Amino acid sequence: MPELPEVETVARGLRAAITGRRILAVHLGKTDFMEDPAALKRFLPGNWIEAVERFGKFLLLRLNSANGVGATGAARRCLVVHLGMTGRLVPHPAAEPRGMHTHAAFVLDDGRELRYTDIRRFGRLAVVAEESLHEFFSELGADPLEITEEQFCGQLGERRAMVKALLLDQHVLRGIGNIYADESLWRARIHPARRAARLPRQQLAGLYRSVQAVLRAAIRLRGSSISDFVDARGEPGEYQRRHRVYQREGKSCFHCRTPIRRVIVAGRSSYFCPRCQPSPRRQKTARRKTRQKEVAG
DNA sequence: CTCGATCCCTGGACGC
DNA sequence: TGCGTCCAGGGATCGA
């Protein structure tokens, strides 16, 4: 499931692989999940791929209808791609038969095709004019690797929602999904159902550092491959070997050996250590006990 | 504001 | 072997 580290990995791979190439033609498969499939055929052929970027979980291919430095007056559009759950965007030799679930193939000028495959069709493909990009992305929150500690603590600290729901909310932070939310919360020793506003500043700051540490480590290992994810060369990532809680229900915590548990928070499976990440209820109990001790002592 | 339910979709796991 | 059922989840949307 492509989250920030996986999308960043794909973006880096594509940047090296297809920057400077020209799109000659577009072939489409199933288009029922696309907002405007005709726009892909109408606007993309003839464009050069100038740059590949990541924005949250979106891939951004910057296009130019004229080639070269200082090409002015040319229409500048972008191909925006969201991989959803099972999307892949990988260049293939054009001669290689297109596999199942190939819903878009962008014919390049070097004998290859950039192919979008997506088993579940939860992904998204859109052509966006450069001047409309700002609006297209206007609903998205800050990049978790760019936000400052102060901004992070400020924004989460004034929300009463469950902290995991906020980490997953792309309007708050862009790019975090279920895997990295759980891994970050475990590292910060915070239960996913705790109310963000009730977390002490120090814990929020710890979560901020955990989120960044986890995301950076995952990018270094080229993302997590659970079932479908592959990078721009069709290769899986390595970070799934470093998962501490995600999909480890019943297995022992790397900190304290307590069996990892799974609960549903924000409608998603959430893995946590019941001892390292005490639930909001236990949190209160623990605080009361501490107070009693203080009084007794 | 926040939450849960529902839908989109396919394939893999599991029970019989 | 095959069939039915459940589950996975990013995100939009809707009602409470």
mmCIF file of C-alpha atoms in Angstrom, chain A:
data_model
loop_
_atom_site.group_PDB
_atom_site.id
_atom_site.type_symbol
_atom_site.label_atom_id
_atom_site.label_comp_id
_atom_site.label_asym_id
_atom_site.label_seq_id
_atom_site.Cartn_x
_atom_site.Cartn_y
_atom_site.Cartn_z
ATOM 1 C CA MET A 1 0.000 0.000 0.000
ATOM 2 C CA PRO A 2 1.812 3.031 -1.245
ATOM 3 C CA GLU A 3 2.309 5.712 1.380
ATOM 4 C CA LEU A 4 4.817 8.535 1.451
ATOM 5 C CA PRO A 5 7.993 6.372 1.451
ATOM 6 C CA GLU A 6 6.729 4.136 -1.348
ATOM 7 C CA VAL A 7 5.588 7.056 -3.484
ATOM 8 C CA GLU A 8 8.885 8.847 -2.844
ATOM 9 C CA THR A 9 10.701 5.690 -3.968
ATOM 10 C CA VAL A 10 8.663 5.505 -7.150
ATOM 11 C CA ALA A 11 9.193 9.219 -7.820
ATOM 12 C CA ARG A 12 12.963 8.880 -7.486
ATOM 13 C CA GLY A 13 13.020 5.861 -9.735
ATOM 14 C CA LEU A 14 10.883 7.473 -12.402
ATOM 15 C CA ARG A 15 12.883 10.684 -12.211
ATOM 16 C CA ALA A 16 15.985 8.740 -13.209
ATOM 17 C CA ALA A 17 14.160 6.589 -15.730
ATOM 18 C CA ILE A 18 11.877 8.846 -17.745
ATOM 19 C CA THR A 19 12.847 12.504 -17.299
ATOM 20 C CA GLY A 20 13.385 14.061 -20.736
ATOM 21 C CA ARG A 21 11.315 11.445 -22.562
ATOM 22 C CA ARG A 22 8.438 12.372 -24.807
ATOM 23 C CA ILE A 23 4.998 10.805 -24.650
ATOM 24 C CA LEU A 24 3.970 9.744 -28.157
ATOM 25 C CA ALA A 25 0.621 8.093 -27.501
ATOM 26 C CA VAL A 26 -1.714 6.918 -24.781
ATOM 27 C CA HIS A 27 -3.521 3.573 -24.658
ATOM 28 C CA LEU A 28 -6.271 2.983 -22.143
ATOM 29 C CA GLY A 29 -7.762 -0.143 -20.587
ATOM 30 C CA LYS A 30 -10.561 0.045 -18.039
ATOM 31 C CA THR A 31 -11.388 3.687 -17.475
ATOM 32 C CA ASP A 32 -14.412 3.442 -15.169
ATOM 33 C CA PHE A 33 -12.375 4.782 -12.256
ATOM 34 C CA MET A 34 -10.952 7.760 -14.118
ATOM 35 C CA GLU A 35 -12.569 11.172 -13.911
ATOM 36 C CA ASP A 36 -11.710 12.169 -17.486
ATOM 37 C CA PRO A 37 -9.967 9.444 -19.488
ATOM 38 C CA ALA A 38 -10.392 11.393 -22.736
ATOM 39 C CA ALA A 39 -8.206 14.153 -21.299
ATOM 40 C CA LEU A 40 -5.290 11.718 -21.045
ATOM 41 C CA LYS A 41 -5.510 10.974 -24.765
ATOM 42 C CA ARG A 42 -6.162 14.564 -25.705
ATOM 43 C CA PHE A 43 -3.516 16.373 -23.697
ATOM 44 C CA LEU A 44 -0.602 14.025 -23.114
ATOM 45 C CA PRO A 45 0.691 12.915 -26.543
ATOM 46 C CA GLY A 46 3.457 15.191 -27.768
ATOM 47 C CA ASN A 47 4.502 16.308 -24.288
ATOM 48 C CA TRP A 48 7.974 16.007 -22.822
ATOM 49 C CA ILE A 49 8.348 14.819 -19.241
ATOM 50 C CA GLU A 50 10.291 17.594 -17.561
ATOM 51 C CA ALA A 51 10.276 16.484 -13.952
ATOM 52 C CA VAL A 52 8.877 13.903 -11.581
ATOM 53 C CA GLU A 53 7.858 14.960 -8.101
ATOM 54 C CA ARG A 54 5.952 13.671 -5.098
ATOM 55 C CA PHE A 55 3.229 15.574 -3.303
ATOM 56 C CA GLY A 56 1.908 13.642 -0.317
ATOM 57 C CA LYS A 57 0.906 10.296 -1.802
ATOM 58 C CA PHE A 58 0.554 11.814 -5.268
ATOM 59 C CA LEU A 59 3.046 11.477 -8.087
ATOM 60 C CA LEU A 60 3.445 14.517 -10.249
ATOM 61 C CA LEU A 61 4.822 14.341 -13.793
ATOM 62 C CA ARG A 62 5.509 17.854 -15.033
ATOM 63 C CA LEU A 63 4.990 18.067 -18.766
ATOM 64 C CA ASN A 64 5.816 20.576 -21.455
ATOM 65 C CA SER A 65 4.418 20.671 -24.938
ATOM 66 C CA ALA A 66 7.648 22.311 -26.162
ATOM 67 C CA ASN A 67 11.087 20.924 -25.514
ATOM 68 C CA GLY A 68 14.197 22.635 -24.229
ATOM 69 C CA VAL A 69 15.231 25.452 -21.942
ATOM 70 C CA GLY A 70 13.281 28.665 -22.274
ATOM 71 C CA ALA A 71 10.466 27.133 -24.245
ATOM 72 C CA THR A 72 7.881 29.834 -23.794
ATOM 73 C CA GLY A 73 4.221 30.053 -24.521
ATOM 74 C CA ALA A 74 3.929 26.294 -24.345
ATOM 75 C CA ALA A 75 1.058 24.612 -22.552
ATOM 76 C CA ARG A 76 2.310 23.314 -19.254
ATOM 77 C CA ARG A 77 0.309 20.515 -17.797
ATOM 78 C CA CYS A 78 0.899 17.810 -15.234
ATOM 79 C CA LEU A 79 -0.040 14.177 -15.050
ATOM 80 C CA VAL A 80 -1.076 13.560 -11.462
ATOM 81 C CA VAL A 81 -1.168 9.938 -10.293
ATOM 82 C CA HIS A 82 -2.388 8.452 -7.026
ATOM 83 C CA LEU A 83 -1.552 4.775 -6.643
ATOM 84 C CA GLY A 84 -4.474 4.063 -4.325
ATOM 85 C CA MET A 85 -4.041 0.618 -2.807
ATOM 86 C CA THR A 86 -2.621 -1.430 -5.626
ATOM 87 C CA GLY A 87 -1.462 1.007 -8.265
ATOM 88 C CA ARG A 88 1.888 0.671 -10.016
ATOM 89 C CA LEU A 89 3.592 3.019 -12.428
ATOM 90 C CA VAL A 90 6.484 1.266 -14.130
ATOM 91 C CA PRO A 91 8.221 1.662 -17.506
ATOM 92 C CA HIS A 92 8.267 -1.512 -19.625
ATOM 93 C CA PRO A 93 9.725 -2.324 -23.027
ATOM 94 C CA ALA A 94 6.908 -1.586 -25.474
ATOM 95 C CA ALA A 95 7.381 -5.007 -27.019
ATOM 96 C CA GLU A 96 6.579 -6.730 -23.742
ATOM 97 C CA PRO A 97 2.929 -7.788 -23.619
ATOM 98 C CA ARG A 98 0.827 -5.638 -21.306
ATOM 99 C CA GLY A 99 -0.091 -7.489 -18.139
ATOM 100 C CA MET A 100 -3.483 -7.852 -16.525
ATOM 101 C CA HIS A 101 -5.014 -4.723 -15.030
ATOM 102 C CA THR A 102 -3.018 -2.363 -17.205
ATOM 103 C CA HIS A 103 -5.376 0.575 -17.423
ATOM 104 C CA ALA A 104 -3.097 3.131 -19.016
ATOM 105 C CA ALA A 105 0.012 2.853 -21.170
ATOM 106 C CA PHE A 106 1.990 5.956 -22.096
ATOM 107 C CA VAL A 107 4.087 5.228 -25.155
ATOM 108 C CA LEU A 108 7.515 6.872 -24.804
ATOM 109 C CA ASP A 109 9.920 7.956 -27.529
ATOM 110 C CA ASP A 110 12.595 5.408 -26.604
ATOM 111 C CA GLY A 111 10.841 2.108 -27.187
ATOM 112 C CA ARG A 112 9.307 1.914 -23.749
ATOM 113 C CA GLU A 113 5.862 2.390 -22.265
ATOM 114 C CA LEU A 114 5.099 3.842 -18.887
ATOM 115 C CA ARG A 115 2.338 1.539 -17.646
ATOM 116 C CA TYR A 116 -0.215 2.156 -14.957
ATOM 117 C CA THR A 117 -1.579 -1.076 -13.503
ATOM 118 C CA ASP A 118 -4.060 -1.222 -10.655
ATOM 119 C CA ILE A 119 -5.875 -4.375 -9.575
ATOM 120 C CA ARG A 120 -8.462 -2.684 -7.377
ATOM 121 C CA ARG A 121 -8.736 0.568 -9.316
ATOM 122 C CA PHE A 122 -8.678 2.736 -6.207
ATOM 123 C CA GLY A 123 -6.043 4.912 -7.839
ATOM 124 C CA ARG A 124 -6.403 8.164 -9.655
ATOM 125 C CA LEU A 125 -5.061 9.631 -12.894
ATOM 126 C CA ALA A 126 -5.666 13.228 -13.819
ATOM 127 C CA VAL A 127 -4.361 15.885 -16.160
ATOM 128 C CA VAL A 128 -3.995 19.174 -14.349
ATOM 129 C CA ALA A 129 -2.933 22.495 -15.862
ATOM 130 C CA GLU A 130 0.105 23.859 -14.074
ATOM 131 C CA GLU A 131 -1.738 26.957 -12.894
ATOM 132 C CA SER A 132 -4.433 24.737 -11.342
ATOM 133 C CA LEU A 133 -2.020 22.578 -9.347
ATOM 134 C CA HIS A 134 -2.242 24.807 -6.322
ATOM 135 C CA GLU A 135 -5.996 24.414 -6.263
ATOM 136 C CA PHE A 136 -5.823 20.680 -6.964
ATOM 137 C CA PHE A 137 -3.665 20.149 -3.884
ATOM 138 C CA SER A 138 -5.208 22.877 -1.752
ATOM 139 C CA GLU A 139 -6.987 20.465 0.585
ATOM 140 C CA LEU A 140 -3.819 18.668 1.589
ATOM 141 C CA GLY A 141 -1.977 19.340 4.839
ATOM 142 C CA ALA A 142 1.736 19.814 5.388
ATOM 143 C CA ASP A 143 4.375 17.308 4.334
ATOM 144 C CA PRO A 144 5.376 15.452 7.523
ATOM 145 C CA LEU A 145 9.050 15.702 6.560
ATOM 146 C CA GLU A 146 8.837 19.462 6.029
ATOM 147 C CA ILE A 147 6.604 20.591 8.882
ATOM 148 C CA THR A 148 8.366 22.074 11.921
ATOM 149 C CA GLU A 149 7.988 20.626 15.407
ATOM 150 C CA GLU A 150 6.184 23.751 16.489
ATOM 151 C CA GLN A 151 3.642 23.544 13.664
ATOM 152 C CA PHE A 152 3.139 19.816 14.226
ATOM 153 C CA CYS A 153 2.510 20.160 17.955
ATOM 154 C CA GLY A 154 0.367 23.228 17.423
ATOM 155 C CA GLN A 155 -1.887 21.638 14.839
ATOM 156 C CA LEU A 156 -2.372 18.270 16.500
ATOM 157 C CA GLY A 157 -2.495 19.688 19.986
ATOM 158 C CA GLU A 158 -5.648 21.644 19.372
ATOM 159 C CA ARG A 159 -7.582 18.710 17.941
ATOM 160 C CA ARG A 160 -9.642 16.425 20.136
ATOM 161 C CA ALA A 161 -9.803 13.582 17.605
ATOM 162 C CA MET A 162 -7.941 10.332 18.115
ATOM 163 C CA VAL A 163 -4.288 10.825 17.320
ATOM 164 C CA LYS A 164 -4.213 8.036 14.738
ATOM 165 C CA ALA A 165 -7.170 9.507 12.865
ATOM 166 C CA LEU A 166 -5.245 12.754 12.607
ATOM 167 C CA LEU A 167 -2.074 11.061 11.360
ATOM 168 C CA LEU A 168 -4.139 9.377 8.635
ATOM 169 C CA ASP A 169 -6.031 12.541 7.712
ATOM 170 C CA GLN A 170 -4.467 13.933 4.542
ATOM 171 C CA HIS A 171 -5.956 17.350 5.340
ATOM 172 C CA VAL A 172 -3.736 17.481 8.430
ATOM 173 C CA LEU A 173 -0.572 15.845 7.118
ATOM 174 C CA ARG A 174 -0.065 14.557 3.598
ATOM 175 C CA GLY A 175 1.484 11.160 2.976
ATOM 176 C CA ILE A 176 1.052 9.049 6.111
ATOM 177 C CA GLY A 177 -1.026 5.878 5.796
ATOM 178 C CA ASN A 178 -1.885 2.959 8.028
ATOM 179 C CA ILE A 179 1.540 1.336 8.191
ATOM 180 C CA TYR A 180 3.552 4.412 9.083
ATOM 181 C CA ALA A 181 0.917 5.746 11.477
ATOM 182 C CA ASP A 182 1.135 2.541 13.515
ATOM 183 C CA GLU A 183 4.917 2.304 13.336
ATOM 184 C CA SER A 184 5.304 5.946 14.404
ATOM 185 C CA LEU A 185 2.871 5.595 17.314
ATOM 186 C CA TRP A 186 4.667 2.504 18.574
ATOM 187 C CA ARG A 187 8.002 4.259 18.410
ATOM 188 C CA ALA A 188 6.556 7.220 20.303
ATOM 189 C CA ARG A 189 4.798 4.854 22.749
ATOM 190 C CA ILE A 190 1.406 6.446 22.173
ATOM 191 C CA HIS A 191 -1.843 4.487 21.945
ATOM 192 C CA PRO A 192 -3.615 5.125 18.601
ATOM 193 C CA ALA A 193 -6.925 6.015 20.278
ATOM 194 C CA ARG A 194 -5.542 8.719 22.542
ATOM 195 C CA ARG A 195 -6.967 12.195 22.008
ATOM 196 C CA ALA A 196 -4.358 14.419 20.431
ATOM 197 C CA ALA A 197 -5.331 17.419 22.553
ATOM 198 C CA ARG A 198 -4.754 15.407 25.717
ATOM 199 C CA LEU A 199 -1.203 14.472 24.844
ATOM 200 C CA PRO A 200 1.441 16.399 26.751
ATOM 201 C CA ARG A 201 3.600 18.593 24.549
ATOM 202 C CA GLN A 202 6.550 16.306 25.167
ATOM 203 C CA GLN A 203 4.666 13.313 23.758
ATOM 204 C CA LEU A 204 3.587 15.278 20.695
ATOM 205 C CA ALA A 205 7.190 16.311 20.155
ATOM 206 C CA GLY A 206 8.200 12.666 20.532
ATOM 207 C CA LEU A 207 5.592 11.673 17.969
ATOM 208 C CA TYR A 208 6.909 14.330 15.599
ATOM 209 C CA ARG A 209 10.416 12.902 15.841
ATOM 210 C CA SER A 210 9.116 9.336 15.508
ATOM 211 C CA VAL A 211 7.124 10.115 12.383
ATOM 212 C CA GLN A 212 10.156 11.643 10.730
ATOM 213 C CA ALA A 213 12.538 8.911 11.842
ATOM 214 C CA VAL A 214 10.219 6.172 10.615
ATOM 215 C CA LEU A 215 9.538 7.860 7.275
ATOM 216 C CA ARG A 216 13.230 8.564 6.647
ATOM 217 C CA ALA A 217 14.245 5.015 7.513
ATOM 218 C CA ALA A 218 11.508 3.658 5.251
ATOM 219 C CA ILE A 219 12.620 5.868 2.352
ATOM 220 C CA ARG A 220 16.176 4.650 2.872
ATOM 221 C CA LEU A 221 14.967 1.067 2.478
ATOM 222 C CA ARG A 222 12.804 1.994 -0.515
ATOM 223 C CA GLY A 223 9.470 1.519 1.192
ATOM 224 C CA SER A 224 7.466 -1.445 2.441
ATOM 225 C CA SER A 225 6.259 -4.202 0.156
ATOM 226 C CA ILE A 226 3.276 -5.947 1.709
ATOM 227 C CA SER A 227 1.598 -7.410 -1.340
ATOM 228 C CA ASP A 228 1.626 -5.186 -4.379
ATOM 229 C CA PHE A 229 4.111 -2.403 -4.000
ATOM 230 C CA VAL A 230 7.060 -2.250 -6.375
ATOM 231 C CA ASP A 231 9.307 0.658 -7.280
ATOM 232 C CA ALA A 232 9.865 2.184 -10.694
ATOM 233 C CA ARG A 233 12.093 -0.750 -11.640
ATOM 234 C CA GLY A 234 9.468 -3.246 -10.565
ATOM 235 C CA GLU A 235 11.411 -4.168 -7.419
ATOM 236 C CA PRO A 236 9.987 -4.474 -3.906
ATOM 237 C CA GLY A 237 11.107 -2.374 -0.927
ATOM 238 C CA GLU A 238 12.769 -3.649 2.216
ATOM 239 C CA TYR A 239 11.156 -1.733 5.061
ATOM 240 C CA GLN A 240 8.573 -4.435 5.812
ATOM 241 C CA ARG A 241 11.423 -6.269 7.564
ATOM 242 C CA ARG A 242 11.675 -3.382 10.002
ATOM 243 C CA HIS A 243 8.006 -3.272 10.921
ATOM 244 C CA ARG A 244 7.635 -3.338 14.690
ATOM 245 C CA VAL A 245 3.853 -3.616 15.012
ATOM 246 C CA TYR A 246 2.147 -3.519 11.626
ATOM 247 C CA GLN A 247 0.596 -6.944 10.879
ATOM 248 C CA ARG A 248 2.352 -8.433 13.922
ATOM 249 C CA GLU A 249 -0.736 -9.297 15.973
ATOM 250 C CA GLY A 250 0.147 -11.848 18.672
ATOM 251 C CA LYS A 251 3.876 -11.499 18.071
ATOM 252 C CA SER A 252 6.026 -10.079 20.834
ATOM 253 C CA CYS A 253 6.802 -6.396 21.212
ATOM 254 C CA PHE A 254 10.370 -5.444 20.303
ATOM 255 C CA HIS A 255 10.526 -3.357 23.490
ATOM 256 C CA CYS A 256 8.905 -5.502 26.150
ATOM 257 C CA ARG A 257 7.887 -8.873 24.657
ATOM 258 C CA THR A 258 4.186 -8.275 25.301
ATOM 259 C CA PRO A 259 2.025 -9.690 22.478
ATOM 260 C CA ILE A 260 1.056 -7.050 19.931
ATOM 261 C CA ARG A 261 -2.669 -6.420 19.689
ATOM 262 C CA ARG A 262 -4.978 -5.233 16.945
ATOM 263 C CA VAL A 263 -7.950 -2.917 17.326
ATOM 264 C CA ILE A 264 -9.981 -0.850 14.889
ATOM 265 C CA VAL A 265 -9.280 2.860 15.167
ATOM 266 C CA ALA A 266 -10.480 5.384 12.622
ATOM 267 C CA GLY A 267 -11.972 2.455 10.701
ATOM 268 C CA ARG A 268 -8.570 0.863 10.161
ATOM 269 C CA SER A 269 -6.725 -2.069 11.680
ATOM 270 C CA SER A 270 -4.384 -0.622 14.252
ATOM 271 C CA TYR A 271 -1.527 -2.602 15.742
ATOM 272 C CA PHE A 272 -0.015 -1.589 19.075
ATOM 273 C CA CYS A 273 1.705 -2.859 22.183
ATOM 274 C CA PRO A 274 -0.743 -2.768 25.104
ATOM 275 C CA ARG A 275 2.092 -2.259 27.558
ATOM 276 C CA CYS A 276 4.270 0.309 25.770
ATOM 277 C CA GLN A 277 1.248 2.168 24.408
ATOM 278 C CA PRO A 278 -1.250 2.265 27.266
ATOM 279 C CA SER A 279 -4.870 2.879 26.275
ATOM 280 C CA PRO A 280 -6.545 6.167 27.215
ATOM 281 C CA ARG A 281 -8.352 4.364 30.067
ATOM 282 C CA ARG A 282 -5.210 2.775 31.430
ATOM 283 C CA GLN A 283 -3.495 6.095 31.003
ATOM 284 C CA LYS A 284 -5.918 7.587 33.538
ATOM 285 C CA THR A 285 -5.483 4.654 35.876
ATOM 286 C CA ALA A 286 -1.728 4.939 35.667
ATOM 287 C CA ARG A 287 -1.905 8.642 36.431
ATOM 288 C CA ARG A 288 -4.166 8.043 39.407
ATOM 289 C CA LYS A 289 -1.771 5.442 40.768
ATOM 290 C CA THR A 290 1.125 7.834 40.365
ATOM 291 C CA ARG A 291 -0.818 10.490 42.234
ATOM 292 C CA GLN A 292 -1.658 8.027 45.004
ATOM 293 C CA LYS A 293 1.976 7.145 45.298
ATOM 294 C CA GLU A 294 2.883 10.809 45.448
ATOM 295 C CA VAL A 295 0.314 11.377 48.197
ATOM 296 C CA ALA A 296 1.462 8.263 50.052
ATOM 297 C CA GLY A 297 5.085 9.172 49.691
#
